[in-house]
mmCIF file of C-alpha atoms and ligand atoms in Angstrom:
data_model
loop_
_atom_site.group_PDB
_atom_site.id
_atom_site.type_symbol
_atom_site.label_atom_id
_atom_site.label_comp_id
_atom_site.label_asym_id
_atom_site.label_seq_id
_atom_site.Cartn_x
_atom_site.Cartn_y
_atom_site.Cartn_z
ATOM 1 C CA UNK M 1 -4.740 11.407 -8.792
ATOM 2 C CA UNK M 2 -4.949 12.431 -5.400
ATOM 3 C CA UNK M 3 -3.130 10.356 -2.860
ATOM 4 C CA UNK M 4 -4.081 10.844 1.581
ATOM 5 C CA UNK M 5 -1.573 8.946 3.848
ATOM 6 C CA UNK M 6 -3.854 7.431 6.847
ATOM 7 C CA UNK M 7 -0.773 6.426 8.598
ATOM 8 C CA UNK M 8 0.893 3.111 9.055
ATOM 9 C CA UNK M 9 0.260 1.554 5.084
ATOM 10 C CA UNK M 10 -3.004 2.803 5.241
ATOM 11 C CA UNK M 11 -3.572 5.116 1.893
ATOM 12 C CA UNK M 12 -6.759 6.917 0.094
ATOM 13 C CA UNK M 13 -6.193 6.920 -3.189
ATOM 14 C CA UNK M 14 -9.152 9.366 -5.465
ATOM 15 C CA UNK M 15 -8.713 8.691 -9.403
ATOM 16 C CA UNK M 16 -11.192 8.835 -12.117
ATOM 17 C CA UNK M 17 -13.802 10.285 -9.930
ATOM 18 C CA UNK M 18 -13.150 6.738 -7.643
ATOM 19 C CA UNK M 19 -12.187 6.549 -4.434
ATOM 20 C CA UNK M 20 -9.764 3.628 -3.569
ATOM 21 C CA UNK M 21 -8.728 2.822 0.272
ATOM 22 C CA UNK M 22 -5.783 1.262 1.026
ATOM 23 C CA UNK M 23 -4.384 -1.440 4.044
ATOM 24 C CA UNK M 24 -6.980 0.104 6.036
ATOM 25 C CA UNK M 25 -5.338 -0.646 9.634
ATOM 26 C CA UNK M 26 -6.183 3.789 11.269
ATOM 27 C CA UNK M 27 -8.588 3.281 14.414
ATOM 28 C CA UNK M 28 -6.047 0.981 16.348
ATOM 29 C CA UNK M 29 -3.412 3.232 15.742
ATOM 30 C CA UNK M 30 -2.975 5.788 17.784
ATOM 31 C CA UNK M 31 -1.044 7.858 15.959
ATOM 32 C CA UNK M 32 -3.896 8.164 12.961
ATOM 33 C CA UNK M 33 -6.457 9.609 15.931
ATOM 34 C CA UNK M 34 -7.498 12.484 13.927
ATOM 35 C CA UNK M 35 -9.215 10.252 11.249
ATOM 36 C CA UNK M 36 -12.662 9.441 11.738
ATOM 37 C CA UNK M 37 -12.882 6.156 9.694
ATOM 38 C CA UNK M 38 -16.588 6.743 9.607
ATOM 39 C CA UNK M 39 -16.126 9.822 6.991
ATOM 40 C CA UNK M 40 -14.285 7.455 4.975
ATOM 41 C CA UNK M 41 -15.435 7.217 1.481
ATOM 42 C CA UNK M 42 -14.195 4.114 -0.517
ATOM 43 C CA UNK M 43 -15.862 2.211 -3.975
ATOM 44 C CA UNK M 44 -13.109 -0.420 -3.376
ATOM 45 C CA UNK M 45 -10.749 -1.263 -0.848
ATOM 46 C CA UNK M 46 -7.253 -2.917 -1.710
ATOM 47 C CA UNK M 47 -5.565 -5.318 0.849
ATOM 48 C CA UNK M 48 -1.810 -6.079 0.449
ATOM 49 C CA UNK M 49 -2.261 -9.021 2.974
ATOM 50 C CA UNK M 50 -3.969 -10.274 5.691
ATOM 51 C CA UNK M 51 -2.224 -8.914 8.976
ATOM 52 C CA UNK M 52 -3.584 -7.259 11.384
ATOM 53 C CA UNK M 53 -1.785 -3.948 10.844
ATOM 54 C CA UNK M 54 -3.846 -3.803 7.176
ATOM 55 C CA UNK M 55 -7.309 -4.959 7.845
ATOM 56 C CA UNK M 56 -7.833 -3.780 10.863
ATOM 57 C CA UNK M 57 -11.047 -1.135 9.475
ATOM 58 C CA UNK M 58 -11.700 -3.370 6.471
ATOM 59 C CA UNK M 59 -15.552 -4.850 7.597
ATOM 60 C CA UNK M 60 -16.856 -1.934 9.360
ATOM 61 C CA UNK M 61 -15.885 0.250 6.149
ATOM 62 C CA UNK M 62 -16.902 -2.236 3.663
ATOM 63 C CA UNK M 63 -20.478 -2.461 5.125
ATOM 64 C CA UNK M 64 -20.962 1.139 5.543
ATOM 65 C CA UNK M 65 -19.542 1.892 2.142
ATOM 66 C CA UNK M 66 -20.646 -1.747 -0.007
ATOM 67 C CA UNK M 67 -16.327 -1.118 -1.497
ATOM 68 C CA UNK M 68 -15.279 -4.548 -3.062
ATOM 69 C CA UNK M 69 -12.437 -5.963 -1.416
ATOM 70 C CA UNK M 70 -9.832 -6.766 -4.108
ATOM 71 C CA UNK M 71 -7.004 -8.822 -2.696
ATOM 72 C CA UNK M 72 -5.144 -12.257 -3.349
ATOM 73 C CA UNK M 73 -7.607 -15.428 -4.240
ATOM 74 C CA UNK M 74 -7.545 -16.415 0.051
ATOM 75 C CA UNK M 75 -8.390 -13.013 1.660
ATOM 76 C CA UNK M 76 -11.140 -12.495 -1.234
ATOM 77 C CA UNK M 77 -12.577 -15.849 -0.336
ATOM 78 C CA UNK M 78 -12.679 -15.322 3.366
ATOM 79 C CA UNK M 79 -14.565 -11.843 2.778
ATOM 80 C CA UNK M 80 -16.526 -13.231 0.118
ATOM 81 C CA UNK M 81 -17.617 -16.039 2.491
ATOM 82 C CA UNK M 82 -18.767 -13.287 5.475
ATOM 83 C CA UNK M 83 -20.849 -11.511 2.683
ATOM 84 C CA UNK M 84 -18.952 -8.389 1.304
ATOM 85 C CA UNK M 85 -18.125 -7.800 -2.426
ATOM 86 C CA UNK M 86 -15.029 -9.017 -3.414
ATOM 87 C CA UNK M 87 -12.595 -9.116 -6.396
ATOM 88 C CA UNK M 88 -10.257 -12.087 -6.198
ATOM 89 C CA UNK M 89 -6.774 -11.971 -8.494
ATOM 90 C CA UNK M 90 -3.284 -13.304 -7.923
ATOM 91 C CA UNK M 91 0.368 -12.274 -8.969
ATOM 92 C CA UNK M 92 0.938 -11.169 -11.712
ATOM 93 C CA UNK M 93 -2.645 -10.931 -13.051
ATOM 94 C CA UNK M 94 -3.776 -7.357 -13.671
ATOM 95 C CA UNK M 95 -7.785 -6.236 -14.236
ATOM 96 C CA UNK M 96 -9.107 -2.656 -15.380
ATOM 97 C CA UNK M 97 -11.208 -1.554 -13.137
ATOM 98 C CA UNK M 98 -13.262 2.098 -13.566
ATOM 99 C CA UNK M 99 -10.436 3.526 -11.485
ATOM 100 C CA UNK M 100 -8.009 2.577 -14.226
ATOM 101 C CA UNK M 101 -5.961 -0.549 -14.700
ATOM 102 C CA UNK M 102 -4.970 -3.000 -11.969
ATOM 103 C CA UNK M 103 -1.772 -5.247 -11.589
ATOM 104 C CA UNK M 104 -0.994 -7.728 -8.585
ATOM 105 C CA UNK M 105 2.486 -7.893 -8.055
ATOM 106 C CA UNK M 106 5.441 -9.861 -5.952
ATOM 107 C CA UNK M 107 6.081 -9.160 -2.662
ATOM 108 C CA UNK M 108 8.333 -11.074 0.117
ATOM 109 C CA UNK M 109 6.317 -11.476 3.064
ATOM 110 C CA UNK M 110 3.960 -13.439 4.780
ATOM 111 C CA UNK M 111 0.169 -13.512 5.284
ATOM 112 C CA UNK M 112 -2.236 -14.819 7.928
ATOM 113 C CA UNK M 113 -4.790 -13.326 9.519
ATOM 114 C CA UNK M 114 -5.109 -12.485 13.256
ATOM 115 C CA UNK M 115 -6.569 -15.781 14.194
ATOM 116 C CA UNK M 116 -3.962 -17.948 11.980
ATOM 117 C CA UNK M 117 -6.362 -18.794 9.354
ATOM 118 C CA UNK M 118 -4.477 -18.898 5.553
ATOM 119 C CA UNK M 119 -3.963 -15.701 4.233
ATOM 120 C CA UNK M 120 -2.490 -16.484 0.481
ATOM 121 C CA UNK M 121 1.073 -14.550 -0.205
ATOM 122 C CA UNK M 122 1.564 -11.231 0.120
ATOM 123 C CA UNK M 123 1.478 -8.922 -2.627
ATOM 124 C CA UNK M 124 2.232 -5.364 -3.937
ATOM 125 C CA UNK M 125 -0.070 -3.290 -6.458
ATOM 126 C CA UNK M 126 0.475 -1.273 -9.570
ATOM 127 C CA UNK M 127 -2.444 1.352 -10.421
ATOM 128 C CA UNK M 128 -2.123 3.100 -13.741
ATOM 129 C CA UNK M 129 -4.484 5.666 -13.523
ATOM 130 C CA UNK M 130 -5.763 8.425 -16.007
ATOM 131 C CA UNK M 131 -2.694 10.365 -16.155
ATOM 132 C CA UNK M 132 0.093 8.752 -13.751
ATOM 133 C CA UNK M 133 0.987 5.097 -12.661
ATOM 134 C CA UNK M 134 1.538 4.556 -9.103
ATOM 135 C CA UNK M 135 3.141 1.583 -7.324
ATOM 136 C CA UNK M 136 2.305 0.020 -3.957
ATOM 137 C CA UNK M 137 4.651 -2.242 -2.631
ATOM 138 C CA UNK M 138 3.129 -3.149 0.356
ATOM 139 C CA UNK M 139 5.249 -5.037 3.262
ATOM 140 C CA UNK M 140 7.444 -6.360 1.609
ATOM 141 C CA UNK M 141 11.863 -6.886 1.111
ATOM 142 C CA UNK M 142 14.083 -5.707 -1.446
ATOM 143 C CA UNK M 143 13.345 -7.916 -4.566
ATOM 144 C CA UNK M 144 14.832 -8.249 -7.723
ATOM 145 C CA UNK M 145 11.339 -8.825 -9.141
ATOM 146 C CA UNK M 146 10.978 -4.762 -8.390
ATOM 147 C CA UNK M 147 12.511 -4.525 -11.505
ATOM 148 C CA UNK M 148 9.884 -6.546 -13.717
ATOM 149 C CA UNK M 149 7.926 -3.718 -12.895
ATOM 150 C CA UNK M 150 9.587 -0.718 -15.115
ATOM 151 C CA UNK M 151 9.516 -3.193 -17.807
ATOM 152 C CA UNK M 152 5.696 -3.035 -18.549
ATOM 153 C CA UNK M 153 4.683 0.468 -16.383
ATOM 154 C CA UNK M 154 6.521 3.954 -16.210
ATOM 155 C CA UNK M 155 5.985 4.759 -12.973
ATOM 156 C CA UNK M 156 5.222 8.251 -11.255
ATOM 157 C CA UNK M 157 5.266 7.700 -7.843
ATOM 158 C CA UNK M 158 6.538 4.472 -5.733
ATOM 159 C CA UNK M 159 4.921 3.754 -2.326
ATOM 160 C CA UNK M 160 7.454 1.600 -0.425
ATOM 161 C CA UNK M 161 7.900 0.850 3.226
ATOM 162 C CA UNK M 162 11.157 2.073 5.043
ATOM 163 C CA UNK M 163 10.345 1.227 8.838
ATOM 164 C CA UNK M 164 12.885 -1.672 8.772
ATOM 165 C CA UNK M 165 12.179 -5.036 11.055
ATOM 166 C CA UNK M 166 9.369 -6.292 9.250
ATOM 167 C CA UNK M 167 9.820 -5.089 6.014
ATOM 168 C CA UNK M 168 12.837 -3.018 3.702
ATOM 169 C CA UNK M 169 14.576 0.025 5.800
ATOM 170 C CA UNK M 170 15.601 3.228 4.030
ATOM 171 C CA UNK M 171 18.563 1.847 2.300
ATOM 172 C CA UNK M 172 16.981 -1.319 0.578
ATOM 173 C CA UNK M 173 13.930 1.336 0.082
ATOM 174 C CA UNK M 174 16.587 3.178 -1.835
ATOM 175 C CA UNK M 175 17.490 0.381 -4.131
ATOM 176 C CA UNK M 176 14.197 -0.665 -4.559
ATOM 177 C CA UNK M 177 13.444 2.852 -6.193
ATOM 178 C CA UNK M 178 16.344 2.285 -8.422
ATOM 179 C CA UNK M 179 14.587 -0.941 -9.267
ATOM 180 C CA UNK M 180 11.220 0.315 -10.702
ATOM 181 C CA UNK M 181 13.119 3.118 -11.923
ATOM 182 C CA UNK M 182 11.087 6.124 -9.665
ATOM 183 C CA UNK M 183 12.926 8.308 -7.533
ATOM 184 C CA UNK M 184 9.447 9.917 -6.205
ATOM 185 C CA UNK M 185 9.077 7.740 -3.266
ATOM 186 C CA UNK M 186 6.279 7.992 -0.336
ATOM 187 C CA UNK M 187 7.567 6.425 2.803
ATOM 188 C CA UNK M 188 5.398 3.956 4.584
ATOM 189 C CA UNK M 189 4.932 1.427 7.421
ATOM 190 C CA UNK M 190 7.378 3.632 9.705
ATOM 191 C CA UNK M 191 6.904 4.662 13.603
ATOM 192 C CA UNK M 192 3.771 2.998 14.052
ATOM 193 C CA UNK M 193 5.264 0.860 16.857
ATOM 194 C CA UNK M 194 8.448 0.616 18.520
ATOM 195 C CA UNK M 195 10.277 -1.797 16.064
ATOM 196 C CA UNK M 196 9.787 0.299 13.251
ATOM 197 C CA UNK M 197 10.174 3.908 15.034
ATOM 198 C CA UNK M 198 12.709 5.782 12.075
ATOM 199 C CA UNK M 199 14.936 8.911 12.305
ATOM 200 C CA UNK M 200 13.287 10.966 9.911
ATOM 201 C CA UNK M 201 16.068 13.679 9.218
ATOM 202 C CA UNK M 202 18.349 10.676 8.363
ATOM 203 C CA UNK M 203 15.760 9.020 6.114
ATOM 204 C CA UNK M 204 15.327 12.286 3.845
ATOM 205 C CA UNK M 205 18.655 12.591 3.650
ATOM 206 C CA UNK M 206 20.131 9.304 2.553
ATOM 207 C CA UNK M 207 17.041 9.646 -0.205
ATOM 208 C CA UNK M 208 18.183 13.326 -1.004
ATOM 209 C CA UNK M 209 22.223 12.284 -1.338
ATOM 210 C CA UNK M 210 21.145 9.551 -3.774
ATOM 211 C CA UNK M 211 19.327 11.945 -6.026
ATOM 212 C CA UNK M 212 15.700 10.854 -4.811
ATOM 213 C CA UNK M 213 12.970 12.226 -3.401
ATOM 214 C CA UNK M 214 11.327 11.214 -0.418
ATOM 215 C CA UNK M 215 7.897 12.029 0.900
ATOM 216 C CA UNK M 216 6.918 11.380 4.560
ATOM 217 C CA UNK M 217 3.362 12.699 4.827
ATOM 218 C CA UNK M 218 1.932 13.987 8.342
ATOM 219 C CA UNK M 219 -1.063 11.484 8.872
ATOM 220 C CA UNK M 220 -4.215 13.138 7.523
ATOM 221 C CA UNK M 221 -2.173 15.105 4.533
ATOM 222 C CA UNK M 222 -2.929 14.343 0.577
ATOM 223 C CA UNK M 223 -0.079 14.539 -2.709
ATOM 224 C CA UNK M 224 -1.619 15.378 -6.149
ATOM 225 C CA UNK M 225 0.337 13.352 -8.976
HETATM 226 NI NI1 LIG C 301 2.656 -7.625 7.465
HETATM 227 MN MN1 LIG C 302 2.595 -4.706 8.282
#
């Protein structure tokens, strides 16, 4: 599994010869100008929720690329309604996919789109690949329902947010890794805008006193699990 941070929450994510895109929010963010969303490859596209800040790229990639849109029941819907392939689930449910195996989980947070309209509850994912299980939290808080997760899926790698303000910051990011039991964390929704601009020295190192392992990816740079 090979894993490309886009910046913000945006993620590629290649498995089984499939190419997953995630929170696809990279042409309105400055910071993410060195990726051409136009090279993009993607045979589905994931969306954690409906904010701006993650679908940003989502119809201009789907129509170049025909990726189904898998997301909560509400964002599927309103895609599904303008045309593009979707795949609706909710929490909780889980689907196998040719990537691998599929799980919608929890997460605290809210969900319109840009122009108000519904956009179902927020929610986190769970890929279990060929050889390694992943988890995306999307935005979301510290939960205790994190831990439901460890229960059903050994995870290799956790993607949480740490930017603070809108979502967890490094320390609940901490706990939530001792929550779904991974200590192999990739950091996420940080520095994008002012609110959630993080000292990156001091968020390595609270992870690396605790034991754990964070990753904060230059935009444009790929992990292999
Ligand atoms: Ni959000
Ligand atoms: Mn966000």
């Amino acid at each position: 599994m090979k894993i490309t941070y886009y910046g913000h929450s945006a993620l590629g994510i290649e498995v089984a010869g499939k190419y997953i895109l995630v929170d696809p929010y990279i042409s309105p963010n400055p910071l993410a100008g060195g990726i051409d969303i136009a090279t993009l490859e993607a045979d589905f596209i994931l969306l954690t929720h409906a904010h701006g800040d993650h679908i940003a790229d989502v119809e201009v990639i789907a129509k170049r690329t025909n990726a189904t849109i898998v997301a909560n029941f509400e964002i599927a819907t309103y895609y599904g309604n303008k045309g593009f392939a979707t795949h609706p689930m909710n929490h909780g449910g889980s689907w196998t996919f040719d990537f691998g195996k599929l799980k919608m989980v929890n997460a605290v947070h809210s969900s319109s789109f840009p122009d108000g309209t519904y956009g179902g509850n927020s929610v986190g994912f769970v890929i279990e690949g060929e050889h390694k299980n992943i988890y995306i939290a999307g935005d979301t808080a510290l939960t205790m329902d994190m831990k439901l997760i460890p229960m059903r899926t050994q995870l290799d790698l956790a993607i949480l947010p740490i930017g603070n303000n809108f979502t967890m910051d490094v320390e609940d990011a901490i706990i939530a890794s001792d929550f779904v039991e991974c200590d192999k964390v990739l950091g996420m929704h940080y520095d994008t805008f002012g609110y959630i601009k993080i000292n990156h020295e001091e968020a390595l190192r609270q992870f690396f006193q605790k034991g754990k392992d964070l990753m904060l990816l230059p935009i444009g740079d790929s992990i292999e699990l």
